[in-house]
């Protein structure tokens, strides 16, 4: 049902906005998505830091991690393919545990 109301809105590619306010619909959507993602990440990590008493080493992963991390001091590292690295490590450990047999 919600798609009926947004049918006229353009699809946008993730990108860094030119500022917090859009001068047109595309710019407004790009800014909203970018700042919403960065704001959500910051809020979650800040709450975690309050619980643990220390700010964690924040690692962003995923295809758009570099984009979200750009310009934000609270991001410590970016590893776009962290999931694949973890799967590879798990597989290698499994093979080693099998004595090299697959």
mmCIF file of C-alpha atoms in Angstrom:
data_model
loop_
_atom_site.group_PDB
_atom_site.id
_atom_site.type_symbol
_atom_site.label_atom_id
_atom_site.label_comp_id
_atom_site.label_asym_id
_atom_site.label_seq_id
_atom_site.Cartn_x
_atom_site.Cartn_y
_atom_site.Cartn_z
ATOM 1 C CA UNK A 1 0.000 0.000 0.000
ATOM 2 C CA UNK A 2 2.831 2.447 0.853
ATOM 3 C CA UNK A 3 4.228 2.033 -2.668
ATOM 4 C CA UNK A 4 1.098 3.662 -4.102
ATOM 5 C CA UNK A 5 2.057 6.912 -2.408
ATOM 6 C CA UNK A 6 5.705 6.858 -3.423
ATOM 7 C CA UNK A 7 5.378 5.747 -7.031
ATOM 8 C CA UNK A 8 6.367 9.167 -8.335
ATOM 9 C CA UNK A 9 9.535 9.367 -6.234
ATOM 10 C CA UNK A 10 12.763 8.580 -8.080
ATOM 11 C CA UNK A 11 15.100 5.766 -7.120
ATOM 12 C CA UNK A 12 18.435 7.151 -5.980
ATOM 13 C CA UNK A 13 21.886 5.654 -5.749
ATOM 14 C CA UNK A 14 23.612 5.953 -2.380
ATOM 15 C CA UNK A 15 25.964 8.917 -2.419
ATOM 16 C CA UNK A 16 27.319 11.637 -0.166
ATOM 17 C CA UNK A 17 24.947 14.588 0.001
ATOM 18 C CA UNK A 18 26.063 18.121 -0.699
ATOM 19 C CA UNK A 19 24.511 19.202 2.598
ATOM 20 C CA UNK A 20 21.731 18.402 5.041
ATOM 21 C CA UNK A 21 19.036 20.044 2.944
ATOM 22 C CA UNK A 22 18.024 18.983 -0.520
ATOM 23 C CA UNK A 23 17.351 21.610 -3.162
ATOM 24 C CA UNK A 24 15.284 19.085 -5.085
ATOM 25 C CA UNK A 25 13.638 15.726 -4.469
ATOM 26 C CA UNK A 26 16.673 13.612 -5.377
ATOM 27 C CA UNK A 27 19.005 15.671 -3.178
ATOM 28 C CA UNK A 28 16.523 15.509 -0.295
ATOM 29 C CA UNK A 29 16.219 11.717 -0.536
ATOM 30 C CA UNK A 30 20.010 11.290 -0.748
ATOM 31 C CA UNK A 31 20.553 13.535 2.287
ATOM 32 C CA UNK A 32 17.811 11.813 4.258
ATOM 33 C CA UNK A 33 19.193 8.342 3.620
ATOM 34 C CA UNK A 34 22.796 9.341 4.311
ATOM 35 C CA UNK A 35 22.171 11.234 7.548
ATOM 36 C CA UNK A 36 19.638 8.682 8.775
ATOM 37 C CA UNK A 37 22.176 5.865 8.381
ATOM 38 C CA UNK A 38 25.006 7.818 10.010
ATOM 39 C CA UNK A 39 22.736 9.071 12.790
ATOM 40 C CA UNK A 40 21.409 5.597 13.551
ATOM 41 C CA UNK A 41 24.911 4.142 13.729
ATOM 42 C CA UNK A 42 26.103 6.936 15.995
ATOM 43 C CA UNK A 43 23.092 6.626 18.303
ATOM 44 C CA UNK A 44 23.431 2.852 18.685
ATOM 45 C CA UNK A 45 27.174 3.020 19.351
ATOM 46 C CA UNK A 46 26.759 5.904 21.777
ATOM 47 C CA UNK A 47 24.196 3.918 23.768
ATOM 48 C CA UNK A 48 26.494 0.894 23.790
ATOM 49 C CA UNK A 49 29.371 3.090 24.963
ATOM 50 C CA UNK A 50 27.214 4.411 27.809
ATOM 51 C CA UNK A 51 26.403 0.859 28.901
ATOM 52 C CA UNK A 52 30.006 -0.372 28.734
ATOM 53 C CA UNK A 53 31.666 2.829 29.895
ATOM 54 C CA UNK A 54 33.995 3.023 26.901
ATOM 55 C CA UNK A 55 33.641 3.968 23.267
ATOM 56 C CA UNK A 56 34.224 0.831 21.170
ATOM 57 C CA UNK A 57 36.462 0.494 18.141
ATOM 58 C CA UNK A 58 33.812 0.948 15.460
ATOM 59 C CA UNK A 59 34.214 -1.116 12.288
ATOM 60 C CA UNK A 60 31.800 -0.534 9.413
ATOM 61 C CA UNK A 61 31.306 -3.243 6.842
ATOM 62 C CA UNK A 62 29.305 -3.671 3.683
ATOM 63 C CA UNK A 63 29.226 -2.187 0.246
ATOM 64 C CA UNK A 64 28.439 1.376 1.301
ATOM 65 C CA UNK A 65 30.579 1.405 4.452
ATOM 66 C CA UNK A 66 33.156 3.783 2.946
ATOM 67 C CA UNK A 67 30.395 6.192 1.990
ATOM 68 C CA UNK A 68 28.825 6.237 5.445
ATOM 69 C CA UNK A 69 32.233 6.480 7.142
ATOM 70 C CA UNK A 70 33.347 9.448 5.073
ATOM 71 C CA UNK A 71 33.532 12.530 7.204
ATOM 72 C CA UNK A 72 32.626 10.854 10.489
ATOM 73 C CA UNK A 73 35.264 10.743 13.200
ATOM 74 C CA UNK A 74 33.404 8.101 15.211
ATOM 75 C CA UNK A 75 34.215 5.389 12.626
ATOM 76 C CA UNK A 76 37.565 3.741 13.332
ATOM 77 C CA UNK A 77 37.830 1.189 10.527
ATOM 78 C CA UNK A 78 36.130 0.171 7.314
ATOM 79 C CA UNK A 79 36.277 -3.438 6.110
ATOM 80 C CA UNK A 80 33.836 -3.738 3.195
ATOM 81 C CA UNK A 81 34.110 -7.535 2.908
ATOM 82 C CA UNK A 82 34.263 -8.512 6.600
ATOM 83 C CA UNK A 83 31.530 -11.148 6.241
ATOM 84 C CA UNK A 84 33.352 -12.881 3.407
ATOM 85 C CA UNK A 85 36.613 -12.769 5.353
ATOM 86 C CA UNK A 86 34.845 -14.421 8.288
ATOM 87 C CA UNK A 87 33.368 -17.156 6.098
ATOM 88 C CA UNK A 88 36.809 -17.799 4.613
ATOM 89 C CA UNK A 89 38.375 -18.011 8.073
ATOM 90 C CA UNK A 90 35.672 -20.398 9.298
ATOM 91 C CA UNK A 91 36.148 -22.620 6.256
ATOM 92 C CA UNK A 92 39.923 -22.714 6.694
ATOM 93 C CA UNK A 93 39.582 -23.638 10.356
ATOM 94 C CA UNK A 94 37.088 -26.342 9.459
ATOM 95 C CA UNK A 95 39.457 -27.801 6.845
ATOM 96 C CA UNK A 96 42.352 -27.688 9.304
ATOM 97 C CA UNK A 97 40.186 -29.467 11.889
ATOM 98 C CA UNK A 98 39.481 -32.205 9.344
ATOM 99 C CA UNK A 99 43.188 -32.802 8.828
ATOM 100 C CA UNK A 100 43.161 -31.030 5.469
ATOM 101 C CA UNK A 101 40.260 -33.139 4.089
ATOM 102 C CA UNK A 102 37.329 -31.376 2.505
#
